[in-house]
Amino acid sequence: MAIIETEAALHEAHRDNHTHRDVNGGWLRPAVFGAMDGLVSNLALMTGVAGGSVSQHTVVLSGLAGLAAGAFSMAAGEYTSVASQRELVEAELDVERRELRKHPKCEEAELAALYRARGVEPRLAGEVARQLSKDPEQALEIHAREELGIDPGDLPSPTVAAVSSFGSFALGALVPVLPYLLGASSLWPAVLLALLGLFLCGAVVAKVTARTWWYSGLRQLFLGGAAAGVTYALGTLFGTAVG
C-alpha cells in the first residue's frame, strides 16, 4: 500500500513539475511576427516620409495607409501560406488513408519496422503495431505522426493565422501613428513611443522563447531603431534630390 502511494505521489509531482509550452498553435507565430512587423515597417515608413520634409498631414496619411495596406497584406499572405501547407498535409493524409485501406498488412508491417528501428523487441513491436492498426483512424494518426511528423487533429487554421496577423499588425502599426492622432506635431513622440513598443514586444516574446526579457527587448529596440534611422536618412536624401 505504501509503495503504491509513493508511486502515485511521484507521478503527481512529476506531472506538476514537467510542463511544456504550446508550440503547435497556429496563432502565436503570425501574431508575434505581425506586431513586430507592424511596428518596424510603419515606423520606418513614417520616418522615411518625414525625412523628406513633408507636411504633418502627409506623414499621418502615410502611417494610416501603411497600417491598412500592411494589415491586409499580412492577413492575405498568412492565410494563403497556412492554407497551402494544410492542403499539402491533407493530401498526404489522403495518400496514407488509401494505403491503409488497400494494404493494411503492409502498413502494419511498416509500423512494426518503425518501432523495431527504435529499439523495441521485434515480437513486441509486431504486437503493438497489430493492436494499433485495429482502428483505421487511430492507425492513420499513428502513421501520420511516425512518418510525416504531424498530428492530423492539430493542423493550423488559415483563418486563425490570418486574423491574428491582421489584428497584431494593425495594433503594432497604430503605435507610431497614435501620437499624431492625439495631437502631436512632431515626429519624436511617435519615434519614442514606437521604440518603447518595440522593447516591450521583445520583452514579451522572451516569455515564450526562454530568452532573458531585457536581451530580447533591447535586440528588437536596436533592430527597429536602425530601420527607422536608415529610412529617415534615405527619406532626407531622396527629398533633397527630388526637391
Tab-separated table of N, CA, C and O in Angstrom, residues 31 34-35 71 74-75 161-173:
chain	number	residue	atom	x	y	z
A	31	ALA	N	0.934	36.173	-34.891
A	31	ALA	CA	0.619	37.296	-34.006
A	31	ALA	C	1.884	38.041	-33.610
A	31	ALA	O	1.952	39.281	-33.671
A	34	GLY	N	3.442	39.607	-36.721
A	34	GLY	CA	2.620	40.709	-37.195
A	34	GLY	C	2.819	41.975	-36.381
A	34	GLY	O	2.943	43.075	-36.935
A	35	ALA	N	2.855	41.854	-35.050
A	35	ALA	CA	3.049	43.028	-34.198
A	35	ALA	C	4.416	43.651	-34.431
A	35	ALA	O	4.556	44.880	-34.547
A	71	ALA	N	-1.646	45.459	-42.968
A	71	ALA	CA	-2.515	44.512	-42.265
A	71	ALA	C	-3.201	43.568	-43.245
A	71	ALA	O	-3.251	42.355	-43.032
A	74	MET	N	-0.517	41.199	-44.760
A	74	MET	CA	-0.116	40.150	-43.816
A	74	MET	C	-1.204	39.088	-43.704
A	74	MET	O	-0.907	37.882	-43.705
A	75	ALA	N	-2.458	39.513	-43.592
A	75	ALA	CA	-3.561	38.561	-43.450
A	75	ALA	C	-3.674	37.668	-44.682
A	75	ALA	O	-3.811	36.443	-44.567
A	161	ALA	N	-4.710	32.121	-38.391
A	161	ALA	CA	-3.448	32.760	-38.751
A	161	ALA	C	-3.693	34.124	-39.390
A	161	ALA	O	-3.003	35.102	-39.083
A	162	ALA	N	-4.692	34.214	-40.288
A	162	ALA	CA	-4.975	35.470	-40.981
A	162	ALA	C	-5.491	36.537	-40.018
A	162	ALA	O	-5.035	37.688	-40.042
A	163	VAL	N	-6.429	36.155	-39.173
A	163	VAL	CA	-6.996	37.118	-38.210
A	163	VAL	C	-5.930	37.584	-37.226
A	163	VAL	O	-5.842	38.775	-36.896
A	164	SER	N	-5.092	36.656	-36.756
A	164	SER	CA	-4.020	37.019	-35.836
A	164	SER	C	-3.047	37.989	-36.481
A	164	SER	O	-2.632	38.980	-35.872
A	165	SER	N	-2.693	37.708	-37.733
A	165	SER	CA	-1.762	38.577	-38.446
A	165	SER	C	-2.358	39.966	-38.662
A	165	SER	O	-1.691	40.981	-38.452
A	166	PHE	N	-3.612	40.005	-39.098
A	166	PHE	CA	-4.264	41.287	-39.360
A	166	PHE	C	-4.329	42.137	-38.090
A	166	PHE	O	-3.916	43.302	-38.081
A	167	GLY	N	-4.848	41.543	-37.023
A	167	GLY	CA	-5.017	42.303	-35.786
A	167	GLY	C	-3.705	42.744	-35.177
A	167	GLY	O	-3.561	43.894	-34.732
A	168	SER	N	-2.727	41.852	-35.132
A	168	SER	CA	-1.462	42.198	-34.494
A	168	SER	C	-0.683	43.220	-35.322
A	168	SER	O	-0.064	44.131	-34.767
A	169	PHE	N	-0.707	43.077	-36.658
A	169	PHE	CA	-0.015	44.070	-37.487
A	169	PHE	C	-0.666	45.447	-37.323
A	169	PHE	O	0.032	46.451	-37.173
A	170	ALA	N	-1.994	45.482	-37.375
A	170	ALA	CA	-2.692	46.764	-37.232
A	170	ALA	C	-2.393	47.402	-35.885
A	170	ALA	O	-2.173	48.616	-35.790
A	171	LEU	N	-2.359	46.586	-34.832
A	171	LEU	CA	-2.062	47.118	-33.499
A	171	LEU	C	-0.643	47.673	-33.431
A	171	LEU	O	-0.409	48.765	-32.906
A	172	GLY	N	0.310	46.904	-33.986
A	172	GLY	CA	1.684	47.390	-33.986
A	172	GLY	C	1.854	48.632	-34.832
A	172	GLY	O	2.540	49.589	-34.433
A	173	ALA	N	1.242	48.650	-36.011
A	173	ALA	CA	1.378	49.795	-36.913
A	173	ALA	C	0.686	51.041	-36.371
A	173	ALA	O	1.037	52.168	-36.753
